[in-house]
Amino acid sequence: MYYDPVEAMDRQALDELQVERLKQTIANARKSPFYKEHLAQVDAEAITSPADIVNLPFTTKDDLRSQYPYGLLTRPVDDFVRLHASSGTTGTPTAVFYTQSDLDRWADLMARSMYCCGCRRSDVLQNMSGYGLFTGGLGIHYGSERLGMLTVPAGAGNTKRQIKLIRDFNVSVLHIIPSFALYFAQKVQEEGFETADMPWRIALIGAEPHTEEARQKIEEMMNIKAYNSYGLSEMNGPGVAFECECQQGMHLWEDAYIAEIIDPETGEHVAEGEVGELVMTTITREGMPLIRYRTRDLTRFLPGQCECGRTHRRIDRIAGRADDMMILKGVNIYPMQIEQCLLAMPEVGQNYLIELLTEGVTDQLKVRVEIKEEYFVEDMRALQGLQKKIAKNLCNEILLTPRVELCQHDSIPKGEGKAVRVIDNRKK
Ligand code: AMP
Ligand code: ZN
């Protein structure tokens, strides 16, 4: 059972649809000042298969910034009804504009995504992510309404109120950022509730990198099924790729996007199944199409067909961002390697923080780790043993020994939005 029959469309028909929509997209994009020039050399008629997309130039975040705010719009500003912006904390934000028809299509994709992991009209969804410029608020909200769910726009933070709303309105689906879910699960227990007694059954988790270990921890602590949700504001927001009930990677909606995976250095496609940078093209967006957009997100296509019968290709969970990589003493390290190692340890609690600092002339890696209440004991030797164990496990994973600082449960500050996992205090 699918929300939309297009989800199980056969490959050849899907390829043909992509070609047709890509050509329309190029013609439409040329109405914007940016693409008029950027695509000047492109012969759209020469495109006969989705693979021909390699002949088009990339679009980068810098292009979006240089065109800020209106350079990518294909029509007058009067025709737009909404804007969102990326959550990037530095420099000029990247703004994305939507016409009414863009919003409608996005809501359809969102509804399809939620249906695909088991949400139904009879569910009640509580949206626990921040509203505002962040697409996780209104994006999820409109999709949830489109599917016909009773939608509780709780917004971020305020744990007690969240719990009350969930209990009062029999909330069965949560949209929650994974780092907040880990924190929230603990709080629910502290407030004296058994998670097994809560009305929820599904958590939509996404918007930030997280590991399989984090998902499992959320599922266990909350007695819930957690499904990975991927998106970025440049591609509308959430609803780009979503896990189905099989939980074996995320279906990327190929009737709305063409996805490629490239080597970030060379720009060439990687071999099938290899990890690289995800590059995306919108093929149904009218107001602000983006062609071959370099997302910086690292993932791979998963081989084979999904048991659910959907034909749209699946991507693996995001391994990190191309610009996330830390280089320390010549070793390349991704924050998700550290999370994977930490959250697999039974003693480790819900939160951690990675700090890069300079001591004397060398750079150091410090990892602050929250420890579960029962392991945070008075016995100095036990604590030192645990500290050593964590450092050793991390060293096995990242090939250098970090300094490990054990922290009491709930002592690392937790913001309301996407978690900040790395603080770089190195002397430049
Ligand atoms: P924004 O456009 O500001 O909402 O940020 C989008 C970015 O959030 C993406 O490019 C990813 O880096 C990250 N992101 C979103 N969803 C996920 C997810 N499910 N897993 C990992 N990272 C994600
Ligand atoms: Zn599936």
PDB file of N, CA and C and ligand atoms in Angstrom, residues 244-246 251 306-310 314, ligand 2:
ATOM      1  N   CYS A 244      11.286   3.758   5.061  1.00  0.00           N
ATOM      2  CA  CYS A 244      10.001   3.059   5.088  1.00  0.00           C
ATOM      3  C   CYS A 244      10.023   2.134   6.306  1.00  0.00           C
ATOM      4  N   GLU A 245       8.981   1.326   6.449  1.00  0.00           N
ATOM      5  CA  GLU A 245       8.887   0.479   7.642  1.00  0.00           C
ATOM      6  C   GLU A 245      10.007  -0.560   7.715  1.00  0.00           C
ATOM      7  N   CYS A 246      10.683  -0.820   6.602  1.00  0.00           N
ATOM      8  CA  CYS A 246      11.791  -1.797   6.626  1.00  0.00           C
ATOM      9  C   CYS A 246      13.018  -1.246   7.358  1.00  0.00           C
ATOM     10  N   HIS A 251      14.333   5.995   1.191  1.00  0.00           N
ATOM     11  CA  HIS A 251      13.919   6.157  -0.197  1.00  0.00           C
ATOM     12  C   HIS A 251      14.011   7.633  -0.572  1.00  0.00           C
ATOM     13  N   CYS A 306      14.158  -2.613  -2.278  1.00  0.00           N
ATOM     14  CA  CYS A 306      13.648  -2.668  -0.915  1.00  0.00           C
ATOM     15  C   CYS A 306      12.464  -3.635  -0.869  1.00  0.00           C
ATOM     16  N   GLU A 307      12.356  -4.318   0.261  1.00  0.00           N
ATOM     17  CA  GLU A 307      11.271  -5.295   0.395  1.00  0.00           C
ATOM     18  C   GLU A 307       9.881  -4.666   0.340  1.00  0.00           C
ATOM     19  N   CYS A 308       9.792  -3.388   0.598  1.00  0.00           N
ATOM     20  CA  CYS A 308       8.482  -2.735   0.626  1.00  0.00           C
ATOM     21  C   CYS A 308       7.893  -2.584  -0.779  1.00  0.00           C
ATOM     22  N   GLY A 309       8.726  -2.767  -1.798  1.00  0.00           N
ATOM     23  CA  GLY A 309       8.235  -2.677  -3.173  1.00  0.00           C
ATOM     24  C   GLY A 309       8.396  -1.302  -3.808  1.00  0.00           C
ATOM     25  N   ARG A 310       8.787  -0.331  -3.023  1.00  0.00           N
ATOM     26  CA  ARG A 310       9.010   0.997  -3.619  1.00  0.00           C
ATOM     27  C   ARG A 310      10.258   0.928  -4.490  1.00  0.00           C
ATOM     28  N   ARG A 314      17.396   3.958  -2.558  1.00  0.00           N
ATOM     29  CA  ARG A 314      17.598   4.323  -1.160  1.00  0.00           C
ATOM     30  C   ARG A 314      19.003   4.854  -0.946  1.00  0.00           C
TER      31      ARG A 314
HETATM   32 ZN    ZN B   2      11.253   0.459   1.419  1.00  0.00          ZN
END
